[in-house]
Amino acid sequence: MKSRSMLFVPASSTKMLQKGLQSDADQVIYDLEDSIAVTHKEEARERLGVFLNENQHDEKKIYIRINERGSAAFEEDLKTISSLSGIHVLLPKANQSDDIECVNEALGKDHNRSIVPIIETAKGMWHVEEISAVRNVEKLAFGSLDYCLDLNIDTSPSGTELLYARSRIVLASKVANLAPPIDGVYQDIYNQVGFAHEAEAGKRLGFQGKLLIHPNQVDQANQCFAPSLSEIDEARSIVEAFKETEKHGKAAVKVNGKMVDYPVVKRAERLLQLFG
């Protein structure tokens, strides 16, 4: 399943909830955390529960960003998810493996919902390997804004100050055999050049998609995290040429002037599996 674009949608109005479901985002995150005032948490939760019960959502994977563990809303958010069919969890402020185990316990021993922990604190980054290893964790997401706040990091257009953090999340995901992680949000919603620069940098590091805060970022994310037509054609050529080479007992072949062996073929096969 593609996760190029994961769009945050505040649960603050039914109209916004409907727009999220109708968007072209690969996956939608209905938000009960940062976008909802403390005084309106209960109202938003009830609105979201009614909406998801009344609207078909089989064609799009839906997550709810619940409130962090230890907050007044945490348990009620999880009760709502337990009452809904086919809804998954985005867990903010995942600081240690116990935070995810607490979600598993609340959802029931044999639940089959995906959990996506957001790594957005120093503690979460320190424990990212153990967080990745907990059952039902599907993939990780990078909460870059809160991470910078927690560590007093000043960001720059180059993003070099977050290179270590991003790379560690990608590495931990691979070691735990998770799906590739999702990169953090880009705040300047009308800066398409800046968005493309950050998305392409994340893709090169090994992220499969991006958290989005506005619908106008969806199409660009889907494009940035998808291969071009020429890349798909090249992948097909690589796979076909290598199959012919293997018939003759060889494990290397030249395609378009480049030497191709098993790692290159596996990368091409993975691309075609998702986009071919």
Short mmCIF file of C-alpha atoms in Angstrom, two decimals:
data_model
loop_
_atom_site.label_atom_id
_atom_site.label_comp_id
_atom_site.label_asym_id
_atom_site.label_seq_id
_atom_site.Cartn_x
_atom_site.Cartn_y
_atom_site.Cartn_z
CA MET A 1 0.00 0.00 0.00
CA LYS A 2 1.32 3.41 -0.98
CA SER A 3 1.94 5.98 1.77
CA ARG A 4 3.24 8.88 -0.29
CA SER A 5 0.84 11.35 1.29
CA MET A 6 -0.64 11.22 4.80
CA LEU A 7 -2.96 14.20 5.22
CA PHE A 8 -3.87 15.63 8.61
CA VAL A 9 -7.53 16.61 8.84
CA PRO A 10 -8.82 18.32 12.01
CA ALA A 11 -11.91 16.70 13.51
CA SER A 12 -13.31 20.17 14.09
CA SER A 13 -16.11 20.02 11.52
CA THR A 14 -18.00 17.40 9.52
CA LYS A 15 -17.29 19.35 6.34
CA MET A 16 -13.53 19.01 6.87
CA LEU A 17 -13.87 15.32 7.68
CA GLN A 18 -15.72 14.76 4.40
CA LYS A 19 -13.13 16.69 2.41
CA GLY A 20 -10.40 14.52 3.88
CA LEU A 21 -12.16 11.36 2.76
CA GLN A 22 -12.60 12.79 -0.74
CA SER A 23 -8.98 13.94 -1.07
CA ASP A 24 -6.36 12.27 -3.26
CA ALA A 25 -4.13 11.57 -0.26
CA ASP A 26 -3.02 7.96 -0.04
CA GLN A 27 -3.96 7.95 3.65
CA VAL A 28 -5.89 10.31 5.92
CA ILE A 29 -5.14 11.18 9.54
CA TYR A 30 -8.13 12.54 11.43
CA ASP A 31 -6.68 14.66 14.19
CA LEU A 32 -7.83 14.80 17.80
CA GLU A 33 -4.57 16.24 19.12
CA ASP A 34 -2.86 19.52 18.22
CA SER A 35 -5.57 20.95 15.94
CA ILE A 36 -8.30 20.62 18.58
CA ALA A 37 -8.59 22.96 21.57
CA VAL A 38 -8.56 21.25 24.96
CA THR A 39 -12.09 22.50 25.64
CA HIS A 40 -13.39 20.89 22.42
CA LYS A 41 -11.73 17.44 22.57
CA GLU A 42 -14.87 15.58 23.60
CA GLU A 43 -17.03 17.28 20.99
CA ALA A 44 -14.51 16.53 18.22
CA ARG A 45 -14.20 12.90 19.30
CA GLU A 46 -17.95 12.39 19.22
CA ARG A 47 -18.23 14.10 15.83
CA LEU A 48 -15.49 11.90 14.38
CA GLY A 49 -17.02 8.71 15.74
CA VAL A 50 -20.41 9.50 14.22
CA PHE A 51 -18.84 10.46 10.88
CA LEU A 52 -16.77 7.29 10.55
CA ASN A 53 -19.72 5.10 11.48
CA GLU A 54 -21.91 6.76 8.86
CA ASN A 55 -19.42 7.00 5.97
CA GLN A 56 -17.81 4.25 3.91
CA HIS A 57 -14.01 4.41 4.02
CA ASP A 58 -12.84 1.02 2.72
CA GLU A 59 -10.85 2.49 -0.18
CA LYS A 60 -8.58 4.65 1.94
CA LYS A 61 -6.59 3.74 5.05
CA ILE A 62 -7.72 5.95 7.93
CA TYR A 63 -5.73 6.82 11.04
CA ILE A 64 -6.71 8.85 14.07
CA ARG A 65 -4.02 10.91 15.75
CA ILE A 66 -4.97 10.43 19.37
CA ASN A 67 -3.74 12.50 22.28
CA GLU A 68 -0.50 11.48 23.92
CA ARG A 69 -0.25 8.92 26.68
CA GLY A 70 -0.79 10.55 30.05
CA SER A 71 -3.21 13.15 28.74
CA ALA A 72 -6.80 13.37 29.91
CA ALA A 73 -8.08 12.39 26.44
CA PHE A 74 -5.80 9.40 25.76
CA GLU A 75 -8.04 6.60 27.06
CA GLU A 76 -11.24 8.06 25.62
CA ASP A 77 -9.60 8.41 22.20
CA LEU A 78 -8.65 4.73 22.25
CA LYS A 79 -12.16 3.72 23.33
CA THR A 80 -13.49 5.52 20.28
CA ILE A 81 -11.05 3.71 17.99
CA SER A 82 -12.02 0.37 19.57
CA SER A 83 -15.65 1.07 18.69
CA LEU A 84 -14.87 1.73 15.02
CA SER A 85 -14.11 -0.78 12.26
CA GLY A 86 -10.90 -0.55 10.23
CA ILE A 87 -9.45 2.54 11.92
CA HIS A 88 -5.76 2.75 12.84
CA VAL A 89 -3.66 4.71 15.34
CA LEU A 90 -1.18 7.55 14.94
CA LEU A 91 0.49 7.90 18.35
CA PRO A 92 2.11 11.25 19.18
CA LYS A 93 5.03 11.69 21.57
CA ALA A 94 6.06 8.02 21.41
CA ASN A 95 8.89 8.09 23.94
CA GLN A 96 9.38 4.42 24.78
CA SER A 97 8.08 0.96 23.95
CA ASP A 98 5.65 1.04 26.88
CA ASP A 99 3.70 3.80 25.15
CA ILE A 100 2.89 1.48 22.25
CA GLU A 101 2.25 -1.49 24.54
CA CYS A 102 -0.27 0.66 26.37
CA VAL A 103 -2.11 1.23 23.09
CA ASN A 104 -2.04 -2.49 22.33
CA GLU A 105 -3.46 -3.27 25.74
CA ALA A 106 -6.26 -0.73 25.38
CA LEU A 107 -7.23 -2.05 21.92
CA GLY A 108 -7.28 -5.68 23.03
CA LYS A 109 -4.87 -8.59 22.92
CA ASP A 110 -5.76 -9.78 19.41
CA HIS A 111 -6.48 -6.49 17.66
CA ASN A 112 -5.21 -6.09 14.10
CA ARG A 113 -4.97 -2.30 13.87
CA SER A 114 -1.81 -0.61 12.64
CA ILE A 115 0.06 1.71 15.00
CA VAL A 116 2.26 4.50 13.68
CA PRO A 117 4.36 6.05 16.46
CA ILE A 118 5.51 9.62 15.87
CA ILE A 119 9.14 10.11 16.88
CA GLU A 120 9.19 13.75 17.97
CA THR A 121 11.18 13.98 21.20
CA ALA A 122 14.72 13.31 22.37
CA LYS A 123 13.45 10.35 24.41
CA GLY A 124 11.62 8.93 21.43
CA MET A 125 14.71 9.18 19.25
CA TRP A 126 16.85 7.60 21.97
CA HIS A 127 14.46 4.63 22.19
CA VAL A 128 13.49 4.45 18.51
CA GLU A 129 14.87 0.93 18.04
CA GLU A 130 12.79 -0.56 20.87
CA ILE A 131 9.72 1.40 19.76
CA SER A 132 10.10 -0.05 16.25
CA ALA A 133 10.13 -3.60 17.61
CA VAL A 134 6.74 -3.53 19.38
CA ARG A 135 3.97 -5.62 17.82
CA ASN A 136 1.47 -3.90 15.52
CA VAL A 137 3.85 -1.05 14.70
CA GLU A 138 3.43 -0.63 10.96
CA LYS A 139 5.85 2.22 10.31
CA LEU A 140 7.34 5.27 12.00
CA ALA A 141 6.65 8.95 11.38
CA PHE A 142 8.99 11.83 12.11
CA GLY A 143 7.50 14.73 14.06
CA SER A 144 10.16 17.17 12.99
CA LEU A 145 8.61 20.35 14.41
CA ASP A 146 8.20 19.05 17.96
CA TYR A 147 11.59 17.34 17.73
CA CYS A 148 13.24 20.67 16.91
CA LEU A 149 11.35 22.32 19.75
CA ASP A 150 12.42 19.65 22.22
CA LEU A 151 16.09 19.85 21.25
CA ASN A 152 16.19 23.62 20.62
CA ILE A 153 17.20 23.08 16.99
CA ASP A 154 17.09 25.97 14.55
CA THR A 155 16.15 24.70 11.11
CA SER A 156 17.63 25.77 7.79
CA PRO A 157 16.56 25.24 4.15
CA SER A 158 19.29 22.61 3.76
CA GLY A 159 17.92 20.46 6.60
CA THR A 160 21.40 19.26 7.56
CA GLU A 161 20.64 19.74 11.27
CA LEU A 162 18.05 16.93 11.00
CA LEU A 163 20.10 14.54 8.88
CA TYR A 164 21.09 12.36 11.84
CA ALA A 165 17.51 12.14 13.16
CA ARG A 166 16.01 11.27 9.79
CA SER A 167 18.68 8.69 9.04
CA ARG A 168 18.28 7.04 12.42
CA ILE A 169 14.53 6.66 11.90
CA VAL A 170 15.08 5.09 8.47
CA LEU A 171 17.70 2.71 9.86
CA ALA A 172 15.58 1.66 12.85
CA SER A 173 12.64 1.00 10.53
CA LYS A 174 14.69 -1.29 8.32
CA VAL A 175 16.24 -3.20 11.23
CA ALA A 176 12.74 -3.84 12.63
CA ASN A 177 11.48 -4.88 9.16
CA LEU A 178 8.89 -2.11 9.12
CA ALA A 179 7.59 -0.26 6.09
CA PRO A 180 9.74 2.79 5.25
CA PRO A 181 8.96 5.77 7.50
CA ILE A 182 7.02 8.96 6.82
CA ASP A 183 8.82 12.31 6.91
CA GLY A 184 7.58 15.33 8.86
CA VAL A 185 5.39 18.21 7.77
CA TYR A 186 6.45 21.21 5.71
CA GLN A 187 4.98 24.38 7.20
CA ASP A 188 5.09 26.84 4.30
CA ILE A 189 2.01 25.57 2.49
CA TYR A 190 2.40 27.82 -0.57
CA ASN A 191 6.13 27.25 -1.11
CA GLN A 192 6.13 24.50 -3.72
CA VAL A 193 9.87 24.79 -4.40
CA GLY A 194 10.75 24.40 -0.74
CA PHE A 195 8.32 21.51 -0.35
CA ALA A 196 9.79 19.70 -3.34
CA HIS A 197 13.34 20.21 -2.03
CA GLU A 198 12.48 18.74 1.38
CA ALA A 199 10.39 15.89 -0.03
CA GLU A 200 13.07 14.85 -2.51
CA ALA A 201 15.72 14.97 0.22
CA GLY A 202 13.55 12.73 2.40
CA LYS A 203 12.99 10.32 -0.46
CA ARG A 204 16.75 10.04 -1.06
CA LEU A 205 17.24 9.21 2.64
CA GLY A 206 14.70 6.37 2.48
CA PHE A 207 11.36 7.88 3.51
CA GLN A 208 8.34 6.67 1.52
CA GLY A 209 6.12 9.69 2.01
CA LYS A 210 5.33 12.83 3.95
CA LEU A 211 2.94 14.06 6.62
CA LEU A 212 0.85 16.87 5.15
CA ILE A 213 -0.96 19.77 6.79
CA HIS A 214 -2.86 21.15 3.78
CA PRO A 215 -4.72 19.58 0.83
CA ASN A 216 -2.72 21.61 -1.69
CA GLN A 217 0.37 19.59 -0.72
CA VAL A 218 -1.18 16.23 -1.68
CA ASP A 219 -0.58 16.19 -5.43
CA GLN A 220 3.01 17.36 -5.04
CA ALA A 221 3.76 14.71 -2.42
CA ASN A 222 2.23 11.98 -4.58
CA GLN A 223 4.39 13.12 -7.46
CA CYS A 224 7.60 13.53 -5.46
CA PHE A 225 7.38 10.09 -3.88
CA ALA A 226 6.47 8.27 -7.08
CA PRO A 227 8.86 7.27 -9.87
CA SER A 228 8.74 8.98 -13.25
CA LEU A 229 7.56 7.09 -16.34
CA SER A 230 11.16 6.80 -17.51
CA GLU A 231 12.18 5.29 -14.16
CA ILE A 232 9.37 2.72 -14.46
CA ASP A 233 10.44 1.87 -18.02
CA GLU A 234 14.03 1.49 -16.89
CA ALA A 235 12.96 -0.80 -14.02
CA ARG A 236 11.11 -3.03 -16.49
CA SER A 237 14.15 -3.14 -18.76
CA ILE A 238 16.38 -4.10 -15.83
CA VAL A 239 14.11 -6.93 -14.68
CA GLU A 240 13.63 -8.32 -18.19
CA ALA A 241 17.32 -8.13 -19.10
CA PHE A 242 18.39 -9.77 -15.85
CA LYS A 243 15.96 -12.66 -16.31
CA GLU A 244 17.52 -13.40 -19.68
CA THR A 245 21.01 -13.16 -18.21
CA GLU A 246 20.15 -15.57 -15.38
CA LYS A 247 19.05 -18.18 -17.95
CA HIS A 248 22.68 -18.29 -19.08
CA GLY A 249 24.03 -18.67 -15.55
CA LYS A 250 25.19 -15.06 -15.19
CA ALA A 251 24.40 -12.59 -12.40
CA ALA A 252 25.34 -9.30 -14.02
CA VAL A 253 24.26 -7.49 -17.15
CA LYS A 254 24.66 -4.06 -18.70
CA VAL A 255 21.43 -2.04 -19.13
CA ASN A 256 21.54 1.43 -20.65
CA GLY A 257 25.26 1.57 -20.05
CA LYS A 258 24.99 0.65 -16.36
CA MET A 259 26.06 -2.59 -14.71
CA VAL A 260 23.13 -4.39 -13.07
CA ASP A 261 23.37 -7.08 -10.38
CA TYR A 262 21.04 -8.50 -7.72
CA PRO A 263 20.70 -5.37 -5.48
CA VAL A 264 19.78 -3.23 -8.51
CA VAL A 265 17.27 -5.84 -9.70
CA LYS A 266 15.63 -6.08 -6.28
CA ARG A 267 15.24 -2.31 -6.19
CA ALA A 268 13.65 -2.38 -9.66
CA GLU A 269 11.29 -5.19 -8.67
CA ARG A 270 10.22 -3.28 -5.55
CA LEU A 271 9.49 -0.19 -7.62
CA LEU A 272 7.38 -2.17 -10.09
CA GLN A 273 5.49 -3.88 -7.28
CA LEU A 274 4.29 -0.49 -6.03
CA PHE A 275 4.01 1.53 -9.23
CA GLY A 276 4.47 -0.75 -12.25
#
